[in-house]
Amino acid sequence: MHNFAHTLRVYVEDTDAGGIVYYANYLKYMERGRTEYFRYLGYSKPALFEGLQFVVRDISVRYFKPATLDDEIQVSALLTRVTRVTFEMRQDVVRDGQLLAQGTVKAACIDELSKRPRAMPKPMLATLQQQLST
Amino acid sequence: MHNFAHTLRVYVEDTDAGGIVYYANYLKYMERGRTEYFRYLGYSKPALFEGLQFVVRDISVRYFKPATLDDEIQVSALLTRVTRVTFEMRQDVVRDGQLLAQGTVKAACIDELSKRPRAMPKPMLATLQQQLST
Amino acid sequence: MHNFAHTLRVYVEDTDAGGIVYYANYLKYMERGRTEYFRYLGYSKPALFEGLQFVVRDISVRYFKPATLDDEIQVSALLTRVTRVTFEMRQDVVRDGQLLAQGTVKAACIDELSKRPRAMPKPMLATLQQQLST
Amino acid sequence: MHNFAHTLRVYVEDTDAGGIVYYANYLKYMERGRTEYFRYLGYSKPALFEGLQFVVRDISVRYFKPATLDDEIQVSALLTRVTRVTFEMRQDVVRDGQLLAQGTVKAACIDELSKRPRAMPKPMLATLQQQLST
């Protein structure tokens, strides 16, 4: 089973007056997780941006327990579907083995200039598809 | 038909290196819309926090077109379901009549101290339920 | 005396676990104030970006009293110095006539492509200089 | 010479439509640097918050070169002055040995409830003063 996770720390900037991590900031954590997962696969962000761009089409997040200041948390990235122009992921936000939030995201590959859908490079597609079966 | 909307401006702080509004910031816009909607109903934020708190349990957002720097946009707040301890809303982000993003959110009322679910005050419940039928 | 001020509302996104507005967010408020001041002078953000860009070189902020959730606050923009390639401003953040924070900012005009200092357009320079004497 | 530095990565959330890190976000980086420095000294954030709180009174930042997406950068924390109720720091933001921004910050210790100035615990004071002379 594939099991990529990125570890991060909760800082004051992430919290709100309720004393917990502000709900929109989980989307930042999820993007950090995706970014580090792509880096792990050999695609650092600049590489992604050579003429193409991934944009998020859909996200959903279910919040179970709040993260709080100074927590060390893990955010995972698990590909669940890959096409030539899109991918879908499930992303868990976990602290000490306890699930805090679970998100799903669908992203599409577009041309950086025309902003129209564009097939991702074949080697990247192959890499992502291979992740599905591992 | 009920039709509350809050107007806001896109500033540099909201944008990202892709030249568009960062995807997590739509959740900030949505919360501003909910806050102003509750204010319009007579519940300013401090009132909400007298012993109870609304926390988001679920959100989902579908992104259609990006907002960009300096755009003036509207974010709506439409109640779709109300129980004693939860409410659900649909929220549209619109620019010049064009739908940029559409979100749904489910929030729960909890006790500020125990953090356990708690029924919202009866007058507030009545106010919210009345909104459903208008 | 010149007296431009932009009014804004403090939302949950602006606060931190200390229950007050997070210190970095005053810089967001200050930029909103500058942006609205330039708009008031006839320069909306897109106009600013036609080939040139203003970048901040120096900021300093002194914090007196914290802003809190749901506050309505004003942020002013007062030009204190203007050259062909730079301007300096003082910016006050005020709630109910009480000074919460005071900032100074120095910004420089650069060419959008070369990123090198570039004189601002003569009409803009004249407009800004006129503000100094009013 | 004392030389504490915290390494971090620039993500999309940190950037703006100018293609660089948004100027307010350097204050987030600086706070992460201070937080990790205090952790290194034995004071994790929760410890700091047992009845007292550090609040920023003054900050100033000079910006030399912009950080961009995917940069790995270091933010240092160097105590320059310590009293019973305040400390001052210099903080450099560096990429590959090149200075991107330099900040100074003055923070004060206050009572969490009364919000009035309060002397920090003697062991913490001794620890910070020792850092000055190393």
Coordinates of C-alpha atoms in Angstrom, one line a residue:
Chain A
M1 CA 0.0 0.0 0.0
H2 CA 1.2 3.4 -0.9
N3 CA 1.8 5.7 2.1
F4 CA 3.3 9.1 1.5
A5 CA 3.0 11.7 4.2
H6 CA 4.5 15.1 4.9
T7 CA 5.1 16.2 8.4
L8 CA 4.5 19.8 9.4
R9 CA 4.2 22.0 12.5
V10 CA 1.2 24.2 13.5
Y11 CA 2.3 27.8 14.1
V12 CA 0.5 30.8 15.5
E13 CA -0.2 32.0 11.9
D14 CA -2.3 28.9 11.4
T15 CA -4.6 29.3 14.4
D16 CA -7.7 31.5 14.9
A17 CA -9.5 33.1 17.8
G18 CA -11.3 29.8 18.5
G19 CA -7.9 28.5 19.6
I20 CA -7.7 26.0 16.8
V21 CA -6.3 25.8 13.2
Y22 CA -8.5 27.9 10.9
Y23 CA -10.5 25.7 8.6
A24 CA -9.2 27.2 5.4
N25 CA -5.6 26.4 6.5
Y26 CA -6.1 22.7 6.1
L27 CA -6.2 23.4 2.3
K28 CA -2.7 24.9 2.7
Y29 CA -1.6 21.8 4.5
M30 CA -3.1 19.6 1.8
E31 CA -1.3 21.6 -1.0
R32 CA 2.0 21.3 0.9
G33 CA 1.4 17.5 1.1
R34 CA 0.7 17.4 -2.7
T35 CA 3.7 19.5 -3.5
E36 CA 6.1 17.3 -1.4
Y37 CA 4.5 14.2 -2.9
F38 CA 5.2 15.4 -6.4
R39 CA 8.8 16.3 -5.4
Y40 CA 9.1 12.8 -4.0
L41 CA 8.0 11.5 -7.5
G42 CA 10.7 13.7 -9.1
Y43 CA 8.5 16.7 -10.0
S44 CA 9.5 19.8 -8.1
K45 CA 7.1 22.7 -8.5
P46 CA 9.2 24.6 -11.1
A47 CA 9.1 21.5 -13.3
L48 CA 5.4 21.5 -13.0
F49 CA 5.2 25.0 -14.2
E50 CA 7.1 24.7 -17.5
G51 CA 4.3 25.6 -19.7
L52 CA 1.6 23.8 -17.8
Q53 CA -0.1 24.3 -14.5
F54 CA -2.3 22.1 -12.2
V55 CA -5.4 23.8 -10.9
V56 CA -7.8 22.5 -8.4
R57 CA -11.3 21.8 -9.7
D58 CA -13.0 20.3 -6.6
I59 CA -12.1 20.0 -3.0
S60 CA -14.0 18.6 -0.1
V61 CA -12.9 18.4 3.5
R62 CA -14.5 16.7 6.5
Y63 CA -13.3 18.0 9.9
F64 CA -13.2 15.5 12.8
K65 CA -11.0 17.0 15.4
P66 CA -9.2 20.3 15.5
A67 CA -5.4 20.7 15.3
T68 CA -4.0 23.2 17.8
L69 CA -1.0 25.4 18.3
D70 CA 2.4 23.6 18.2
D71 CA 0.9 20.3 17.0
E72 CA 3.1 18.2 14.8
I73 CA 0.9 16.7 12.1
Q74 CA 1.1 14.5 9.0
V75 CA -0.7 15.1 5.8
S76 CA -0.8 12.3 3.3
A77 CA -1.3 12.2 -0.5
L78 CA -2.8 9.2 -2.1
L79 CA -3.7 9.1 -5.8
T80 CA -7.1 7.6 -6.4
R81 CA -7.7 8.3 -10.1
V82 CA -5.5 9.5 -13.0
T83 CA -6.5 10.6 -16.5
R84 CA -4.4 12.4 -19.2
V85 CA -5.6 15.8 -17.9
T86 CA -6.7 15.2 -14.3
F87 CA -5.8 13.4 -11.1
E88 CA -7.8 12.8 -7.9
M89 CA -6.3 12.3 -4.4
R90 CA -7.4 11.5 -0.9
Q91 CA -5.5 13.4 1.8
D92 CA -5.6 12.7 5.5
V93 CA -4.5 15.1 8.2
V94 CA -3.3 13.1 11.2
R95 CA -1.9 13.8 14.6
D96 CA -0.5 10.9 16.7
G97 CA -2.3 8.4 14.6
Q98 CA -5.7 10.2 15.0
L99 CA -7.5 11.5 12.0
L100 CA -8.2 15.2 12.3
A101 CA -9.5 15.9 8.8
Q102 CA -9.9 14.1 5.5
G103 CA -10.0 15.7 2.1
T104 CA -10.5 14.8 -1.5
V105 CA -9.2 16.9 -4.3
K106 CA -9.5 16.8 -8.1
A107 CA -7.0 18.8 -10.1
A108 CA -6.7 19.4 -13.8
C109 CA -3.7 20.1 -16.0
I110 CA -4.0 23.3 -18.1
D111 CA -1.8 25.2 -20.5
E112 CA -0.2 28.0 -18.6
L113 CA -1.0 30.6 -21.4
S114 CA -4.3 29.5 -22.9
K115 CA -5.6 28.2 -19.5
R116 CA -7.2 25.4 -21.5
P117 CA -7.1 21.7 -20.5
R118 CA -3.9 20.1 -21.7
A119 CA -2.6 16.5 -21.4
M120 CA 0.2 16.2 -18.9
P121 CA 3.6 14.9 -20.3
K122 CA 3.6 11.1 -20.9
P123 CA 6.4 10.3 -18.4
M124 CA 4.5 12.1 -15.7
L125 CA 1.3 10.4 -16.6
A126 CA 3.1 7.0 -16.5
T127 CA 4.6 7.9 -13.1
L128 CA 1.2 8.8 -11.7
Q129 CA -0.6 5.8 -13.1
Q130 CA 2.1 3.5 -11.6
Q131 CA 1.3 5.0 -8.2
L132 CA -2.3 3.9 -8.5
S133 CA -1.3 0.2 -8.6
T134 CA 1.3 0.2 -5.8
Chain B
M1 CA -36.5 33.7 -3.0
H2 CA -33.9 34.6 -0.4
N3 CA -30.8 36.3 -1.9
F4 CA -28.2 37.6 0.6
A5 CA -24.8 38.5 -0.8
H6 CA -21.7 40.2 0.5
T7 CA -19.5 42.2 -1.8
L8 CA -15.7 42.2 -1.4
R9 CA -12.6 43.2 -3.2
V10 CA -9.7 40.9 -4.2
Y11 CA -6.4 42.3 -2.9
V12 CA -2.8 41.2 -3.5
E13 CA -2.9 39.1 -0.3
D14 CA -5.5 36.9 -1.8
T15 CA -3.6 36.0 -5.0
D16 CA -0.8 33.5 -5.7
A17 CA 2.0 33.0 -8.2
G18 CA -0.4 31.6 -10.7
G19 CA -1.9 35.1 -10.9
I20 CA -5.3 34.1 -9.5
V21 CA -6.9 33.9 -6.1
Y22 CA -5.4 31.1 -4.1
Y23 CA -7.9 28.2 -3.8
A24 CA -8.0 28.2 0.1
N25 CA -8.9 31.9 0.1
Y26 CA -12.4 31.1 -1.3
L27 CA -13.1 29.6 2.2
K28 CA -12.2 32.9 3.7
Y29 CA -14.6 34.7 1.4
M30 CA -17.3 32.1 2.2
E31 CA -16.8 32.7 6.0
R32 CA -17.0 36.5 5.4
G33 CA -20.3 35.9 3.6
R34 CA -21.6 33.7 6.4
T35 CA -20.5 36.2 9.1
E36 CA -22.2 39.1 7.3
Y37 CA -25.3 37.0 6.7
F38 CA -25.6 36.3 10.4
R39 CA -25.0 40.0 11.2
Y40 CA -27.9 40.8 8.8
L41 CA -30.0 38.3 10.8
G42 CA -29.1 40.1 14.0
Y43 CA -26.3 37.9 15.2
S44 CA -22.9 39.6 15.2
K45 CA -20.0 37.4 15.8
P46 CA -19.6 38.2 19.5
A47 CA -23.2 37.2 20.1
L48 CA -22.4 33.9 18.5
F49 CA -19.6 33.3 20.9
E50 CA -21.4 33.8 24.2
G51 CA -20.9 30.3 25.4
L52 CA -21.3 28.6 22.1
Q53 CA -19.4 28.4 18.9
F54 CA -20.1 27.3 15.3
V55 CA -17.6 25.0 13.8
V56 CA -17.4 23.7 10.2
R57 CA -17.9 20.0 9.9
D58 CA -17.8 19.7 6.1
I59 CA -17.0 21.9 3.2
S60 CA -16.9 21.3 -0.5
V61 CA -16.0 23.8 -3.2
R62 CA -16.2 23.5 -7.0
Y63 CA -14.0 26.0 -8.9
F64 CA -15.3 27.1 -12.3
K65 CA -13.4 30.3 -13.2
P66 CA -10.6 32.1 -11.2
A67 CA -11.0 35.4 -9.5
T68 CA -8.1 37.8 -10.2
L69 CA -6.5 40.9 -8.6
D70 CA -8.8 43.8 -8.0
D71 CA -11.9 41.9 -8.9
E72 CA -15.1 43.0 -7.1
I73 CA -17.0 39.8 -6.2
Q74 CA -20.1 38.7 -4.4
V75 CA -20.4 35.8 -2.1
S76 CA -23.9 34.6 -1.2
A77 CA -25.2 32.7 1.8
L78 CA -28.3 30.5 1.4
L79 CA -29.5 28.2 4.2
T80 CA -30.5 24.8 2.8
R81 CA -31.0 22.9 6.0
V82 CA -31.4 23.7 9.7
T83 CA -31.5 21.4 12.8
R84 CA -31.2 22.3 16.5
V85 CA -27.4 21.8 16.4
T86 CA -26.4 22.2 12.7
F87 CA -27.0 24.2 9.6
E88 CA -26.1 23.8 6.0
M89 CA -25.6 26.5 3.4
R90 CA -24.9 26.9 -0.3
Q91 CA -22.5 29.7 -1.1
D92 CA -21.8 31.1 -4.6
V93 CA -18.9 33.3 -5.5
V94 CA -19.9 35.5 -8.4
R95 CA -18.2 38.2 -10.5
D96 CA -20.4 40.3 -12.9
G97 CA -23.1 37.6 -12.8
Q98 CA -20.7 34.9 -13.6
L99 CA -20.3 31.9 -11.2
L100 CA -16.6 31.5 -10.2
A101 CA -17.0 29.0 -7.4
Q102 CA -19.8 27.2 -5.6
G103 CA -19.5 25.9 -2.1
T104 CA -21.5 23.9 0.4
V105 CA -20.8 24.0 4.1
K106 CA -22.2 22.2 7.1
A107 CA -21.6 23.7 10.5
A108 CA -22.4 22.5 14.0
C109 CA -23.1 24.4 17.2
I110 CA -20.9 23.3 20.1
D111 CA -20.4 24.4 23.7
E112 CA -17.4 26.8 23.9
L113 CA -16.0 25.0 26.9
S114 CA -16.9 21.3 26.6
K115 CA -16.6 21.5 22.8
R116 CA -19.6 19.1 22.7
P117 CA -22.6 19.5 20.4
R118 CA -25.2 21.9 21.9
A119 CA -28.5 23.2 20.7
M120 CA -28.5 26.7 19.5
P121 CA -30.7 29.2 21.3
K122 CA -34.4 28.9 20.4
P123 CA -34.7 32.4 18.9
M124 CA -31.8 31.8 16.7
L125 CA -33.1 28.4 15.6
A126 CA -36.5 30.1 14.8
T127 CA -34.7 32.8 12.8
L128 CA -32.7 30.3 10.8
Q129 CA -35.7 28.1 10.1
Q130 CA -37.7 31.1 8.9
Q131 CA -35.0 31.8 6.4
L132 CA -35.5 28.3 4.9
S133 CA -39.0 29.1 3.9
T134 CA -38.5 32.5 2.4
Chain C
M1 CA -4.8 68.2 5.9
H2 CA -5.1 65.0 3.8
N3 CA -7.1 62.4 5.5
F4 CA -7.7 59.2 3.5
A5 CA -8.9 56.2 5.3
H6 CA -10.3 52.8 4.3
T7 CA -12.7 51.0 6.6
L8 CA -12.6 47.2 7.0
R9 CA -13.9 44.5 9.2
V10 CA -11.9 41.9 11.3
Y11 CA -12.9 38.3 10.4
V12 CA -12.0 35.0 12.0
E13 CA -9.3 34.5 9.3
D14 CA -7.5 37.5 10.7
T15 CA -7.3 36.4 14.3
D16 CA -4.9 33.9 16.1
A17 CA -5.0 31.7 19.1
G18 CA -4.2 34.7 21.3
G19 CA -7.7 36.0 20.5
I20 CA -6.4 39.0 18.6
V21 CA -5.5 40.0 15.0
Y22 CA -2.3 38.2 14.0
Y23 CA 0.6 40.7 13.8
A24 CA 1.4 40.0 10.1
N25 CA -2.2 40.7 9.1
Y26 CA -1.8 44.4 9.8
L27 CA 0.5 44.5 6.8
K28 CA -2.5 43.1 4.8
Y29 CA -4.7 45.9 6.1
M30 CA -2.0 48.5 5.3
E31 CA -1.8 47.2 1.7
R32 CA -5.6 47.3 1.4
G33 CA -5.4 50.9 2.6
R34 CA -2.7 51.8 0.0
T35 CA -4.6 50.1 -2.8
E36 CA -7.8 52.0 -2.0
Y37 CA -5.9 55.2 -1.7
F38 CA -4.4 54.7 -5.2
R39 CA -7.8 53.8 -6.5
Y40 CA -9.1 57.1 -5.0
L41 CA -6.3 58.9 -6.8
G42 CA -7.4 57.3 -10.1
Y43 CA -5.0 54.4 -10.1
S44 CA -6.6 51.0 -9.8
K45 CA -4.3 48.1 -9.4
P46 CA -4.4 46.9 -13.0
A47 CA -3.3 50.4 -14.1
L48 CA -0.4 50.1 -11.7
F49 CA 0.6 46.8 -13.3
E50 CA 0.9 48.0 -16.9
G51 CA 4.6 47.4 -17.3
L52 CA 5.6 48.6 -13.8
Q53 CA 5.1 47.4 -10.3
F54 CA 5.4 48.8 -6.8
V55 CA 7.4 46.7 -4.4
V56 CA 7.8 47.4 -0.7
R57 CA 11.5 48.0 0.4
D58 CA 11.0 48.8 4.0
I59 CA 8.2 48.5 6.5
S60 CA 8.0 49.1 10.2
V61 CA 5.0 48.7 12.5
R62 CA 4.5 49.7 16.1
Y63 CA 1.7 47.9 17.9
F64 CA -0.2 49.7 20.6
K65 CA -3.5 47.9 21.2
P66 CA -4.8 44.7 19.6
A67 CA -7.7 44.6 17.2
T68 CA -10.1 41.7 17.9
L69 CA -12.8 39.7 16.1
D70 CA -15.6 41.6 14.5
D71 CA -13.9 45.1 15.0
E72 CA -14.6 47.7 12.4
I73 CA -11.3 49.5 11.9
Q74 CA -9.9 52.3 9.7
V75 CA -6.5 52.2 8.0
S76 CA -5.2 55.5 6.7
A77 CA -2.7 56.3 3.9
L78 CA -0.7 59.5 4.1
L79 CA 2.2 60.2 1.7
T80 CA 5.2 61.6 3.5
R81 CA 7.8 61.6 0.7
V82 CA 7.7 61.1 -3.1
T83 CA 10.6 60.7 -5.6
R84 CA 10.5 59.6 -9.2
V85 CA 11.0 56.0 -8.2
T86 CA 9.9 55.8 -4.6
F87 CA 7.2 56.9 -2.2
E88 CA 6.9 56.8 1.6
M89 CA 3.7 56.6 3.6
R90 CA 2.5 56.6 7.2
Q91 CA -0.4 54.4 7.9
D92 CA -2.5 54.4 11.1
V93 CA -4.8 51.5 12.1
V94 CA -7.5 53.0 14.2
R95 CA -10.7 51.7 16.0
D96 CA -13.2 54.2 17.4
G97 CA -10.6 57.0 17.3
Q98 CA -8.0 54.9 19.2
L99 CA -4.7 54.2 17.5
L100 CA -4.1 50.4 17.4
A101 CA -0.9 50.3 15.2
Q102 CA 1.1 52.7 13.3
G103 CA 3.2 51.8 10.3
T104 CA 5.6 53.4 7.8
V105 CA 6.3 51.9 4.4
K106 CA 8.7 52.7 1.6
A107 CA 7.9 51.4 -1.8
A108 CA 9.8 51.5 -5.1
C109 CA 8.7 51.5 -8.6
I110 CA 10.3 48.7 -10.7
D111 CA 10.0 47.5 -14.3
E112 CA 7.8 44.5 -14.3
L113 CA 10.1 42.5 -16.6
S114 CA 13.7 43.6 -15.7
K115 CA 12.7 44.1 -12.0
R116 CA 15.0 47.2 -12.0
P117 CA 14.1 50.6 -10.6
R118 CA 12.1 52.7 -13.1
A119 CA 10.6 56.1 -12.9
M120 CA 6.8 56.2 -12.5
P121 CA 4.8 57.8 -15.2
K122 CA 4.9 61.7 -15.0
P123 CA 1.1 62.1 -14.4
M124 CA 1.2 59.7 -11.5
L125 CA 4.3 61.4 -10.0
A126 CA 2.5 64.8 -10.3
T127 CA -0.6 63.4 -8.6
L128 CA 1.4 61.9 -5.7
Q129 CA 3.5 65.1 -5.3
Q130 CA 0.3 67.2 -5.2
Q131 CA -0.9 65.0 -2.3
L132 CA 2.2 65.9 -0.3
S133 CA 1.2 69.6 -0.2
T134 CA -2.4 69.2 0.6
Chain D
M1 CA 29.0 33.4 17.7
H2 CA 25.4 32.3 18.1
N3 CA 23.9 31.0 14.8
F4 CA 20.4 29.6 15.1
A5 CA 18.5 29.2 11.8
H6 CA 15.3 27.4 10.8
T7 CA 14.9 26.1 7.3
L8 CA 11.6 26.3 5.5
R9 CA 10.1 25.8 2.0
V10 CA 8.1 28.4 0.0
Y11 CA 4.7 27.0 -1.0
V12 CA 2.1 28.4 -3.4
E13 CA 0.2 29.8 -0.3
D14 CA 3.1 32.1 0.4
T15 CA 3.3 33.7 -3.1
D16 CA 1.3 36.5 -4.7
A17 CA 0.3 37.6 -8.2
G18 CA 3.7 39.4 -8.5
G19 CA 5.2 35.9 -8.6
I20 CA 7.1 36.4 -5.3
V21 CA 6.5 35.8 -1.6
Y22 CA 3.9 38.3 -0.3
Y23 CA 5.6 40.9 1.9
A24 CA 3.5 40.1 5.0
N25 CA 4.5 36.4 4.9
Y26 CA 8.1 37.2 5.9
L27 CA 6.6 38.0 9.3
K28 CA 5.2 34.5 9.4
Y29 CA 8.6 33.1 8.6
M30 CA 10.1 35.3 11.3
E31 CA 7.7 34.0 13.9
R32 CA 8.4 30.4 12.8
G33 CA 12.1 31.1 13.3
R34 CA 11.4 32.6 16.8
T35 CA 9.2 29.7 17.8
E36 CA 11.8 27.1 16.7
Y37 CA 14.5 29.1 18.5
F38 CA 12.6 29.0 21.7
R39 CA 11.9 25.3 21.3
Y40 CA 15.7 24.8 20.8
L41 CA 16.2 26.7 24.1
G42 CA 13.7 24.4 25.8
Y43 CA 10.6 26.5 25.6
S44 CA 8.0 25.0 23.3
K45 CA 5.0 27.2 22.6
P46 CA 2.6 25.6 25.1
A47 CA 5.2 26.3 27.9
L48 CA 5.3 29.9 26.8
F49 CA 1.5 30.2 27.2
E50 CA 1.2 29.0 30.9
G51 CA -0.2 32.2 32.2
L52 CA 2.0 34.5 30.1
Q53 CA 2.2 35.5 26.5
F54 CA 4.8 37.2 24.3
V55 CA 3.4 39.9 22.1
V56 CA 5.2 41.9 19.4
R57 CA 5.5 45.6 20.1
D58 CA 7.6 46.7 17.1
I59 CA 8.8 45.1 13.9
S60 CA 10.7 46.4 11.0
V61 CA 11.7 44.6 7.8
R62 CA 14.0 45.6 5.0
Y63 CA 13.4 43.7 1.8
F64 CA 16.5 43.1 -0.5
K65 CA 15.6 40.3 -2.9
P66 CA 12.4 38.4 -3.3
A67 CA 11.9 34.7 -2.4
T68 CA 10.0 32.7 -5.0
L69 CA 8.0 29.5 -5.2
D70 CA 9.7 26.4 -4.1
D71 CA 12.7 28.2 -2.6
E72 CA 14.4 26.6 0.4
I73 CA 15.2 29.4 2.8
Q74 CA 16.7 29.9 6.3
V75 CA 15.4 32.3 8.9
S76 CA 17.7 33.1 11.8
A77 CA 16.9 34.3 15.3
L78 CA 19.6 36.3 17.2
L79 CA 18.8 37.9 20.5
T80 CA 20.2 41.5 20.7
R81 CA 18.7 42.7 24.0
V82 CA 16.9 41.1 26.9
T83 CA 15.1 42.7 29.9
R84 CA 12.8 41.2 32.5
V85 CA 9.8 41.9 30.3
T86 CA 11.1 42.3 26.8
F87 CA 13.5 40.9 24.2
E88 CA 14.8 42.1 20.9
M89 CA 15.9 40.0 18.0
R90 CA 17.5 40.4 14.6
Q91 CA 16.2 37.9 12.0
D92 CA 17.7 37.3 8.6
V93 CA 15.9 35.6 5.8
V94 CA 18.5 33.9 3.6
R95 CA 18.6 31.8 0.4
D96 CA 21.8 30.1 -0.6
G97 CA 23.8 32.5 1.5
Q98 CA 22.1 35.5 0.0
L99 CA 20.3 37.9 2.3
L100 CA 16.7 38.3 1.1
A101 CA 15.3 40.3 4.0
Q102 CA 16.4 41.5 7.4
G103 CA 14.0 42.1 10.3
T104 CA 14.2 43.4 13.8
V105 CA 11.5 42.6 16.4
K106 CA 10.8 43.7 19.9
A107 CA 8.4 41.6 22.0
A108 CA 7.0 42.0 25.5
C109 CA 5.9 39.5 28.0
I110 CA 2.4 40.1 29.3
D111 CA 0.0 38.3 31.7
E112 CA -2.4 36.2 29.7
L113 CA -5.4 37.4 31.6
S114 CA -4.7 41.0 32.6
K115 CA -2.7 41.6 29.4
R116 CA -0.4 43.8 31.5
P117 CA 3.4 43.6 31.3
R118 CA 4.8 40.8 33.5
A119 CA 8.3 39.6 34.2
M120 CA 9.2 36.4 32.5
P121 CA 10.1 33.4 34.7
K122 CA 13.7 33.8 36.1
P123 CA 15.0 30.6 34.5
M124 CA 13.8 31.8 31.1
L125 CA 15.3 35.2 31.7
A126 CA 18.6 33.6 32.6
T127 CA 18.5 31.4 29.5
L128 CA 17.9 34.3 27.2
Q129 CA 20.6 36.5 28.8
Q130 CA 23.1 33.7 28.4
Q131 CA 22.3 33.7 24.7
L132 CA 23.4 37.3 24.5
S133 CA 26.9 36.6 25.6
T134 CA 27.5 33.5 23.5

